[in-house]
Coordinates of N, CA and C in Angstrom, one line a residue:
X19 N 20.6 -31.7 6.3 CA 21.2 -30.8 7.3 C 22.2 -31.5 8.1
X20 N 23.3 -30.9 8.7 CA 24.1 -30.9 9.6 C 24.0 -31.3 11.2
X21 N 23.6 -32.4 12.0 CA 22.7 -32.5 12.9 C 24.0 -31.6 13.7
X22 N 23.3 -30.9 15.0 CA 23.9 -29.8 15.5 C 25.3 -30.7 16.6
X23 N 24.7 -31.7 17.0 CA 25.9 -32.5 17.8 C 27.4 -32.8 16.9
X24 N 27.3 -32.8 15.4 CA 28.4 -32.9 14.2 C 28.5 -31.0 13.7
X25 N 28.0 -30.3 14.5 CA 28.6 -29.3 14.3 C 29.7 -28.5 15.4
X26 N 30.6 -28.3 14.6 CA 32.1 -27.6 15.2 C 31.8 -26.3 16.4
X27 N 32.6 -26.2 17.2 CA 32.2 -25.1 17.9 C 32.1 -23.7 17.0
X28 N 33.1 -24.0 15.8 CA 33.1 -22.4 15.4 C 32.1 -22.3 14.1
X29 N 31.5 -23.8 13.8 CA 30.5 -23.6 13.3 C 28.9 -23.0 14.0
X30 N 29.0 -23.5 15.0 CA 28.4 -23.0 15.9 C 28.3 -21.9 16.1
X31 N 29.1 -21.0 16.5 CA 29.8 -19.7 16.9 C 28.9 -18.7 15.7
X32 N 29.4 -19.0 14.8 CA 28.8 -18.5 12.8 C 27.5 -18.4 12.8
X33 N 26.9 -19.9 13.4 CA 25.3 -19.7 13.1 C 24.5 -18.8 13.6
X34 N 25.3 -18.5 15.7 CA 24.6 -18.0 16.2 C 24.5 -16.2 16.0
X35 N 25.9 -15.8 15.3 CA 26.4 -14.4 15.2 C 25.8 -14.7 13.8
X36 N 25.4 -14.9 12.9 CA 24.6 -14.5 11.4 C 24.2 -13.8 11.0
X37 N 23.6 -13.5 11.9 CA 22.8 -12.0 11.7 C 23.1 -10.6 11.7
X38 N 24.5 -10.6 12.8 CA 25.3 -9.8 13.1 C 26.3 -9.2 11.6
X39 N 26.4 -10.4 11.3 CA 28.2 -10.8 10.1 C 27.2 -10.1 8.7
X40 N 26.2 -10.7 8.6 CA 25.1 -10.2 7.4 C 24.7 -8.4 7.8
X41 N 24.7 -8.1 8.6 CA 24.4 -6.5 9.1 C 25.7 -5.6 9.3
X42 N 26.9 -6.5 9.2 CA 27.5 -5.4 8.7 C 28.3 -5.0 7.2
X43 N 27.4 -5.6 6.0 CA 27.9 -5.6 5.1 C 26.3 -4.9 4.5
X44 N 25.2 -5.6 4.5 CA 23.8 -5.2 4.4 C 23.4 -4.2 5.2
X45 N 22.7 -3.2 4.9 CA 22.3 -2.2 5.6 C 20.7 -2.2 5.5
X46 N 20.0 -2.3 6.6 CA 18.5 -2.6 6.6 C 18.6 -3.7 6.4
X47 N 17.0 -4.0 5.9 CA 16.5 -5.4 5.8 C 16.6 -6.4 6.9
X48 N 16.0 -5.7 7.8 CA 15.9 -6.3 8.9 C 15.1 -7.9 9.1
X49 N 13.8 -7.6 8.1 CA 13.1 -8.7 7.7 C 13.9 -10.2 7.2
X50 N 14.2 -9.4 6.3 CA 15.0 -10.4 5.2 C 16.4 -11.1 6.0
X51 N 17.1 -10.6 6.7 CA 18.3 -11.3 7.1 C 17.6 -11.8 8.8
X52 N 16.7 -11.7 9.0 CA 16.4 -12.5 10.5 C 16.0 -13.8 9.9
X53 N 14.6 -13.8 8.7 CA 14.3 -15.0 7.9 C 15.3 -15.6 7.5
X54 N 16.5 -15.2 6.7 CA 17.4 -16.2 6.0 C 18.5 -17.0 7.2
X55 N 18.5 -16.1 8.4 CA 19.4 -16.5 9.3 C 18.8 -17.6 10.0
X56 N 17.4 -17.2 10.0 CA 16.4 -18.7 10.7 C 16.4 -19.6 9.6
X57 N 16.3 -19.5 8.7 CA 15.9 -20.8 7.9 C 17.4 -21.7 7.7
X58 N 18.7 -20.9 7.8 CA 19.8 -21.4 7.7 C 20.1 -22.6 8.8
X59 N 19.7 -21.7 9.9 CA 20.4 -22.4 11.5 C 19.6 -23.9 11.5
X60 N 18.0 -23.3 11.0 CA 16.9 -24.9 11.1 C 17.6 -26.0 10.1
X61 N 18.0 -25.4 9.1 CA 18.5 -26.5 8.0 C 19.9 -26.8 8.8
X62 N 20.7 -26.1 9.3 CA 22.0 -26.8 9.6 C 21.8 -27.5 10.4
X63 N 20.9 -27.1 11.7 CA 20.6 -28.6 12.8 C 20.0 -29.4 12.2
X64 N 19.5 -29.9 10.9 CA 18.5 -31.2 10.6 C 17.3 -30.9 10.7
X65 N 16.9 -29.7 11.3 CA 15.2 -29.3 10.9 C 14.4 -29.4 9.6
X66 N 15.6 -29.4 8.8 CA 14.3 -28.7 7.9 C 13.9 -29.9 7.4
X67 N 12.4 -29.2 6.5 CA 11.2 -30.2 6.1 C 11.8 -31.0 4.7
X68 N 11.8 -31.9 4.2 CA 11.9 -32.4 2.8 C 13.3 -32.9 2.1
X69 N 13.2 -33.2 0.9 CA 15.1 -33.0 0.3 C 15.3 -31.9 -0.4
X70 N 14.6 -31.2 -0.1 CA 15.3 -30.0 -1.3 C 16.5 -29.5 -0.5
X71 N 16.9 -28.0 -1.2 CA 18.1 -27.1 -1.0 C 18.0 -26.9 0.1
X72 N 19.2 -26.7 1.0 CA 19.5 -26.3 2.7 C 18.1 -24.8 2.9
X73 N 18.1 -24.4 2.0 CA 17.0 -22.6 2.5 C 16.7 -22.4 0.7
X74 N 15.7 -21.9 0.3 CA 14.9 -21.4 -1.0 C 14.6 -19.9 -0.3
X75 N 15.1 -18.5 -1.0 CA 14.3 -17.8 -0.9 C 13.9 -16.8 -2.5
X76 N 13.1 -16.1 -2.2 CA 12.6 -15.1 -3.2 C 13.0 -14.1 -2.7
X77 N 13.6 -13.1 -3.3 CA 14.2 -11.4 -2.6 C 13.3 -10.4 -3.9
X78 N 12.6 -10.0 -3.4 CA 11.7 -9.0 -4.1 C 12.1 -7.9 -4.1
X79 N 12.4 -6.6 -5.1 CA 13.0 -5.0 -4.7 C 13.4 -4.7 -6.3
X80 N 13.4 -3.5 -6.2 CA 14.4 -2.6 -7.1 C 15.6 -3.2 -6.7
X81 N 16.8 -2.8 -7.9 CA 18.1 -2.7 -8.3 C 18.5 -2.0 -7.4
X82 N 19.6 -2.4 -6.5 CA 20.2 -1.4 -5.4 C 19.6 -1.8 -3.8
X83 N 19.1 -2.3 -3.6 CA 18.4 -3.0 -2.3 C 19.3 -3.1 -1.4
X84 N 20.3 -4.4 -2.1 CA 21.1 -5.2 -1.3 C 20.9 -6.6 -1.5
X85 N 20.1 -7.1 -2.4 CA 19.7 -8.3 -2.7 C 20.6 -9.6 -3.2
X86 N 22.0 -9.1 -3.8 CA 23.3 -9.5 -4.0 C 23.9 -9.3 -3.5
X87 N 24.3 -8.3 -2.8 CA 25.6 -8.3 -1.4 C 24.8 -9.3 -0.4
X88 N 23.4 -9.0 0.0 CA 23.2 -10.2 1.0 C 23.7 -11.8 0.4
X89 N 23.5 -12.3 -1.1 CA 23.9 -13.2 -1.3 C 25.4 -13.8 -1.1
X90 N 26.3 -13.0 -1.6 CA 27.6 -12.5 -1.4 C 27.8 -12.8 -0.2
X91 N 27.6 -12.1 1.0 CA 27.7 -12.0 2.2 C 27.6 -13.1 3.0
X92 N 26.1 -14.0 2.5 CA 26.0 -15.1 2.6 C 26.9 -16.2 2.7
X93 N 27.3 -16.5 1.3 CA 28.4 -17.3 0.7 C 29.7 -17.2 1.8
X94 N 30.0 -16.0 2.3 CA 31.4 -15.6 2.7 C 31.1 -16.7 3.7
X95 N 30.1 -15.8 4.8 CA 29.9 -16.3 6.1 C 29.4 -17.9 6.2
X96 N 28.9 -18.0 5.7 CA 28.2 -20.2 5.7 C 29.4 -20.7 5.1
X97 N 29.6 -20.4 3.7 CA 30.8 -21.6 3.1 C 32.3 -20.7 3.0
X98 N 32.6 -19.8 3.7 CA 33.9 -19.0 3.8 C 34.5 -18.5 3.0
X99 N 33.8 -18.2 1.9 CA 34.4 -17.9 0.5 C 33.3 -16.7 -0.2
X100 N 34.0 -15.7 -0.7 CA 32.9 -15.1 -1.7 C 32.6 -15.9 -3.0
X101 N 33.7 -16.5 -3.2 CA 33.0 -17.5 -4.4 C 32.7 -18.2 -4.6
X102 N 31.5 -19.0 -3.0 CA 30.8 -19.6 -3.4 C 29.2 -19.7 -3.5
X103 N 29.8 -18.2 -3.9 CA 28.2 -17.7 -4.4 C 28.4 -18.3 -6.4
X104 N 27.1 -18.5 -7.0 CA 27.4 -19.2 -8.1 C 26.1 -17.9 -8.6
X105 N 26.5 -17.1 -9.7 CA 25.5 -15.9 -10.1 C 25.2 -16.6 -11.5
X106 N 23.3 -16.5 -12.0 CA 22.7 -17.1 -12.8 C 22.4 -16.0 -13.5
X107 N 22.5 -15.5 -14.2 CA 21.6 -13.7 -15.1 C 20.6 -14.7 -16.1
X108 N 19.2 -14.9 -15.5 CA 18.0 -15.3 -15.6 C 17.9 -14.7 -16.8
X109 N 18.2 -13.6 -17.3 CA 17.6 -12.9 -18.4 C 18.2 -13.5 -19.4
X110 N 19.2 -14.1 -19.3 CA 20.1 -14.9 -20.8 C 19.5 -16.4 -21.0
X111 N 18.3 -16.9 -20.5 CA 17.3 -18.2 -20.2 C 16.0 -17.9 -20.7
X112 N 15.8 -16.3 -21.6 CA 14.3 -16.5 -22.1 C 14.3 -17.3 -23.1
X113 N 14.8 -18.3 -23.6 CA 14.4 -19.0 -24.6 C 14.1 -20.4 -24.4
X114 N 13.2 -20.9 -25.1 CA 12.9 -22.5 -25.0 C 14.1 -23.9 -24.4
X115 N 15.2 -22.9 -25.4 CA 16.2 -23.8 -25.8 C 17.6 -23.8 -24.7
X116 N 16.8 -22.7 -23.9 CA 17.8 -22.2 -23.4 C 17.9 -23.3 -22.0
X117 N 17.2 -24.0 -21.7 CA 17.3 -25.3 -20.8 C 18.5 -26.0 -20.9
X118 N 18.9 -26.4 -22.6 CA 20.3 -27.0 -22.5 C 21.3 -26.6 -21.7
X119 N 21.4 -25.2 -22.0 CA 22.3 -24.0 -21.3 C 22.3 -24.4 -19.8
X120 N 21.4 -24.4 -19.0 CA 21.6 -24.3 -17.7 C 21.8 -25.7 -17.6
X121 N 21.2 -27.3 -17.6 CA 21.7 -28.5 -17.6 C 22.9 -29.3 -18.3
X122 N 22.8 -28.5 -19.3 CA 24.5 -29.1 -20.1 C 23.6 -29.8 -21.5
X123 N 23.8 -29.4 -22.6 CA 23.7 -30.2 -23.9 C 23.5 -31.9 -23.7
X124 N 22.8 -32.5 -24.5 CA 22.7 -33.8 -24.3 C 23.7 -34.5 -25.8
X125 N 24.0 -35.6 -25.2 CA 25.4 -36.0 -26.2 C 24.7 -36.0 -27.5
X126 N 25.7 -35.7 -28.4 CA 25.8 -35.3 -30.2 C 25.1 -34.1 -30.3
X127 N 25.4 -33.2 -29.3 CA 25.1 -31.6 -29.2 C 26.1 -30.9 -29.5
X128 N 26.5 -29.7 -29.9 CA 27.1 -28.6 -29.2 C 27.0 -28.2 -28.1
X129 N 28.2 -28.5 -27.2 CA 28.4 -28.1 -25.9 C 27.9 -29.2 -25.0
X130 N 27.9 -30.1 -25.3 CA 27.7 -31.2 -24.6 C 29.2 -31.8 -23.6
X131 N 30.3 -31.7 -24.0 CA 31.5 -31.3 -23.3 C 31.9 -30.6 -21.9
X132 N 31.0 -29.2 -22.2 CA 31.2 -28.3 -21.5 C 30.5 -28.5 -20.2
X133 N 29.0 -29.2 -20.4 CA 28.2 -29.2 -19.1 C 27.3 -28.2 -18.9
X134 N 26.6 -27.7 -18.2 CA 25.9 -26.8 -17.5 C 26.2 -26.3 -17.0
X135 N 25.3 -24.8 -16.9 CA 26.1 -23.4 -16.7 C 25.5 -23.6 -15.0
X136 N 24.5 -24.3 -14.9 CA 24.4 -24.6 -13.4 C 24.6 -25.8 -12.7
X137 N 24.4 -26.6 -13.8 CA 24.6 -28.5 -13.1 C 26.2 -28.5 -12.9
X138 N 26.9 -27.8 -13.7 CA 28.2 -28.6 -13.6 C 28.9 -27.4 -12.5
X139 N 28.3 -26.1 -12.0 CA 29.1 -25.5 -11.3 C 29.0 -26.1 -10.0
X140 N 27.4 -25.9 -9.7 CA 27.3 -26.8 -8.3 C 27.7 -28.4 -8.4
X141 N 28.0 -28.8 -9.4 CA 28.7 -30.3 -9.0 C 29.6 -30.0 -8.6
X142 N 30.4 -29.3 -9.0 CA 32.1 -29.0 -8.6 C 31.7 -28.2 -7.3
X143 N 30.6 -27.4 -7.0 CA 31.1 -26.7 -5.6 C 29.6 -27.2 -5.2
X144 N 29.2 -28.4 -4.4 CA 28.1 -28.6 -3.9 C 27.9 -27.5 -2.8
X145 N 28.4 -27.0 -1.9 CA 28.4 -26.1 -0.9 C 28.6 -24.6 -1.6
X146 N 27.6 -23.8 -1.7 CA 27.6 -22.8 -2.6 C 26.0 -22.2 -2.0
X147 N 25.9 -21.2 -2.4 CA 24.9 -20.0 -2.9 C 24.4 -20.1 -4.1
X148 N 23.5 -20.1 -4.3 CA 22.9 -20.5 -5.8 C 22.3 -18.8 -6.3
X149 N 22.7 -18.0 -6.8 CA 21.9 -16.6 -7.0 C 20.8 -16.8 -8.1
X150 N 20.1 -16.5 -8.3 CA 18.8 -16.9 -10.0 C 18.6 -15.3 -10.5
X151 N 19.4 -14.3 -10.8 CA 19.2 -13.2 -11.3 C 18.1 -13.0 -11.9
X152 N 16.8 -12.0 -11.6 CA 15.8 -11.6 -12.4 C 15.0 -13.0 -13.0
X153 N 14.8 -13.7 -12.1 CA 13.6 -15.2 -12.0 C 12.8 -15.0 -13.2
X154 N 12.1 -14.2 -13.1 CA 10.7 -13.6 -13.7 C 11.1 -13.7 -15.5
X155 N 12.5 -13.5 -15.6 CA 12.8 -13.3 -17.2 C 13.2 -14.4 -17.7
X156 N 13.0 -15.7 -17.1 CA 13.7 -16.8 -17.3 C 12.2 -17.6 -18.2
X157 N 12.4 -18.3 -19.1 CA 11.7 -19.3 -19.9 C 10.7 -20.1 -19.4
X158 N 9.5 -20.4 -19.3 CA 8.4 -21.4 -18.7 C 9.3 -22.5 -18.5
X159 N 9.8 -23.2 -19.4 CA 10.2 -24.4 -19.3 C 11.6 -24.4 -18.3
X160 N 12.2 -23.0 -18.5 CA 13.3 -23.5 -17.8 C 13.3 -23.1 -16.1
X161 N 11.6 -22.1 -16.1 CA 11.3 -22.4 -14.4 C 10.9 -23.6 -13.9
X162 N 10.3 -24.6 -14.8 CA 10.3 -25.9 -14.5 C 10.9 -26.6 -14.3
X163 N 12.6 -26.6 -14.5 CA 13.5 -27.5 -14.3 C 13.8 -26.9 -12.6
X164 N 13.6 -25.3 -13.0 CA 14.2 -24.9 -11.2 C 13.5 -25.3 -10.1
X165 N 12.2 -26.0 -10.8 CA 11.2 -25.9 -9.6 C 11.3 -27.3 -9.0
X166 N 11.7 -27.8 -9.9 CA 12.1 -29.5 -9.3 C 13.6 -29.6 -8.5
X167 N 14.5 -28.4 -8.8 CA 15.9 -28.3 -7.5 C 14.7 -27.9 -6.4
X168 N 13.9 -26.9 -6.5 CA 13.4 -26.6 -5.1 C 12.4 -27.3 -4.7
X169 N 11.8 -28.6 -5.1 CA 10.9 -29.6 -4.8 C 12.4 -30.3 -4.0
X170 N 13.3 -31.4 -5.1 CA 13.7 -32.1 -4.9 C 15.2 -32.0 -4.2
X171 N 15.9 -31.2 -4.6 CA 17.1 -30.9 -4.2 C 18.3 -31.4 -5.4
X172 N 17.6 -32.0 -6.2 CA 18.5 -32.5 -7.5 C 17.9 -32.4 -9.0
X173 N 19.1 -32.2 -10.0 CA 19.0 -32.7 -10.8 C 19.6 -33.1 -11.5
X174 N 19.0 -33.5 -12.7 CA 20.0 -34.7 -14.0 C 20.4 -34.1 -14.6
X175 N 22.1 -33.8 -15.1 CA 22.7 -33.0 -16.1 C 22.1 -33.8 -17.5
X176 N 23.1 -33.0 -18.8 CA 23.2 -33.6 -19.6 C 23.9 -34.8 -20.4
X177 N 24.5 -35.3 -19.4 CA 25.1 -36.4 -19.0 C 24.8 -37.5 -18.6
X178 N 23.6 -37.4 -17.7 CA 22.9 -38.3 -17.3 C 23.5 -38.3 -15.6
X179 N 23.9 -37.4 -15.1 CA 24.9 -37.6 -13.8 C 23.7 -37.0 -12.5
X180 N 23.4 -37.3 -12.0 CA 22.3 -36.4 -10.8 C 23.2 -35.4 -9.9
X181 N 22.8 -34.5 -10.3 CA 23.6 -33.3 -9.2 C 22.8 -33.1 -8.1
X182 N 23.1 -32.7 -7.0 CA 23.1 -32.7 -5.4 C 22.8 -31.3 -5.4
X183 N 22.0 -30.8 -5.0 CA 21.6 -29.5 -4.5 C 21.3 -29.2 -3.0
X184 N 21.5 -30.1 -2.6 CA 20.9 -30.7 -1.4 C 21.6 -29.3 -0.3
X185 N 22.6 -29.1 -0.6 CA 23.5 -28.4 0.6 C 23.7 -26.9 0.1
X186 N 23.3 -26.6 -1.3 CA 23.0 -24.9 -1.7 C 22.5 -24.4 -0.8
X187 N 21.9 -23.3 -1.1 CA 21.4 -22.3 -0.4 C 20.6 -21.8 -1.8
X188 N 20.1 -21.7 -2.5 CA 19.0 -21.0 -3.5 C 18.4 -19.5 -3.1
X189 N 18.8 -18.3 -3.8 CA 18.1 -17.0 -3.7 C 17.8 -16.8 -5.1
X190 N 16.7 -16.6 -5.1 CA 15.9 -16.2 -6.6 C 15.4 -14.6 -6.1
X191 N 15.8 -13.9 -7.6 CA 15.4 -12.2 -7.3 C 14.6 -11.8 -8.5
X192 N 14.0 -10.7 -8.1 CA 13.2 -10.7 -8.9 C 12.6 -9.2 -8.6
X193 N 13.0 -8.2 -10.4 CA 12.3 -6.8 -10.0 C 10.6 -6.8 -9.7
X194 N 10.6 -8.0 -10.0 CA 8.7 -7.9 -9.9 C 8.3 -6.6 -9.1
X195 N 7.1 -6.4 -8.7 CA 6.6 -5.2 -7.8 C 7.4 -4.7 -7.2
X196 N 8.5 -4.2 -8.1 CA 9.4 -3.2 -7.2 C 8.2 -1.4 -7.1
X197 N 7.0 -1.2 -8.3 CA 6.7 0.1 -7.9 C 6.1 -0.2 -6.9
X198 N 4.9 -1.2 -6.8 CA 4.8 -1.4 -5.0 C 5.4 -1.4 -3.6
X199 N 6.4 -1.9 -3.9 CA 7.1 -1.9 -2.7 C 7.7 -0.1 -2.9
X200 N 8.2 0.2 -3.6 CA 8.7 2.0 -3.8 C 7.7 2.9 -3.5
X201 N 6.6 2.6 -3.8 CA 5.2 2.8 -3.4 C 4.8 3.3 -2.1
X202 N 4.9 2.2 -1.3 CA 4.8 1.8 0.4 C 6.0 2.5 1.2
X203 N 7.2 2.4 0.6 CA 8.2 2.9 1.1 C 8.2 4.4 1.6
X204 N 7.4 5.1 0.5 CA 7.3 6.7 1.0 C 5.9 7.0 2.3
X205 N 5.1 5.5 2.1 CA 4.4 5.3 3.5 C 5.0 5.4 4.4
X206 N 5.8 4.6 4.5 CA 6.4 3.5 5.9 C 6.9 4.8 6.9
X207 N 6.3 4.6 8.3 CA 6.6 5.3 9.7 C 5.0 5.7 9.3
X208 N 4.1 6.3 8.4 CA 3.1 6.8 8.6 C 1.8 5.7 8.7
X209 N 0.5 6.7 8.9 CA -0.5 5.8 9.4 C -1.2 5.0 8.1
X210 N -0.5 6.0 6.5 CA -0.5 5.3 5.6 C -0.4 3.8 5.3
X211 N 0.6 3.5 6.1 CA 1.5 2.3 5.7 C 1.0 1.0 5.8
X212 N 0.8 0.2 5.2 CA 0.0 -1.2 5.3 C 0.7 -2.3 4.8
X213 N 1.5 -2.7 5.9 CA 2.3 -4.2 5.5 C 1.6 -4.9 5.1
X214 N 0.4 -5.5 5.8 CA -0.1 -6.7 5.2 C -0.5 -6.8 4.0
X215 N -1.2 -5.2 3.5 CA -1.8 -5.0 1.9 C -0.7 -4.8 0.9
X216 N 0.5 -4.7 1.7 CA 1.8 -4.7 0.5 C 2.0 -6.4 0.1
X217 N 2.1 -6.8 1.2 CA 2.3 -8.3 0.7 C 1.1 -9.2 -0.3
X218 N -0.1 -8.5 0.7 CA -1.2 -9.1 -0.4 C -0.9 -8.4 -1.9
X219 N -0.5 -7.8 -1.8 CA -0.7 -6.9 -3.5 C 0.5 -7.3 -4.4
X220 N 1.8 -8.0 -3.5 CA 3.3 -8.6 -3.7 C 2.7 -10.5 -4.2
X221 N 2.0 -10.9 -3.1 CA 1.6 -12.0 -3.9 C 0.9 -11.8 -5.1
X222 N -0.6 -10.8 -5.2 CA -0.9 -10.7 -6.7 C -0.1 -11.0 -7.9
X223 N 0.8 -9.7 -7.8 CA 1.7 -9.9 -8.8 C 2.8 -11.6 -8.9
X224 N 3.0 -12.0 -8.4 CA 3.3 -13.0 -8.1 C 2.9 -14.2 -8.7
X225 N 1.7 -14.2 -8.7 CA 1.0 -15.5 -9.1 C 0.4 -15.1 -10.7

């Protein structure tokens, strides 16, 4: 993180209005953009815990939420750019093999030239948004490489080069218990409604 005394006034200015800049592109999700705006501000002043990525989150919902415009939105407002959101479609990673794909081929490969569809984007844009499209469809082996960006904050291309994750932002999405949460939704305002048993029933599925 950014200790806050090395941050600019108009960096400053950004952190404190976040919430604001994110609400008027996102509509709802009041939950979701107070959490990501907190975990932002703590990692930019040097709070946060460990090396991993500046903020990790999970965005759980049906298609249509807002789960990618928040990302988008993101991107603009922290790194000034919509393109520095970097979009992963998880669903093209169900395969074993498909690991090379996201770290880059290892030499006397096909596509070993090219690099990684994720090591080599975030090398080139270390300050980015990391999107993980549809988590849940992605390969065992190749949620185990992600889980060590979000342990460590790096990894080793196929190159042998260590990429810096350190300063991303990581949002992983995921339709999981979307009928749950669509569920609850036709609760919510009534005496029906049970947040805590949506999330307990949101971890189930989960784990």
């Amino acid at each position: 993180g950014v200790p806050v005394s090395e941050l600019t006034t108009e960096e400053r200015e950004k952190l404190l209005k976040l919430e604001d800049k994110l609400h008027e592109r996102v509509i709802g999700q009041e939950e979701a953009i107070h959490a990501v705006a907190d975990a932002v501000r703590l990692a930019r002043a040097g709070l946060r815990e460990g090396s991993g990525p500046t903020a990790t989150f999970l965005f759980l919902g049906p298609t249509g939420v807002g789960k990618t415009e928040l990302a988008k939105t993101l991107a603009e407002t922290i790194f000034g750019d919509q393109e520095a959101m970097i979009r992963i479609d998880m669903s093209e990673y169900g395969e074993r093999h498909a690991v090379a794909r996201l770290v880059g081929a290892p030499p006397g490969y096909v596509g070993y030239d090219e690099g990684g569809q994720l090591t080599e984007r975030v090398r080139r844009r270390p300050y980015s948004v990391v999107l993980l499209d549809e988590i849940e469809k992605a390969h065992a082996d190749v949620y185990n490489i992600l889980l060590q960006v979000f342990d460590d904050g790096r990894l080793t291309d196929g190159k042998g080069r260590v990429v810096d994750f350190t300063n991303t932002i990581i949002i992983a999405t995921s339709n999981l218990g979307s009928d749950i949460i669509q569920r609850n939704l036709r609760k919510r305002g009534t005496k029906e409604f049970d947040e805590a048993g949506q999330k307990a029933e949101l971890m189930d599925v989960l784990r």
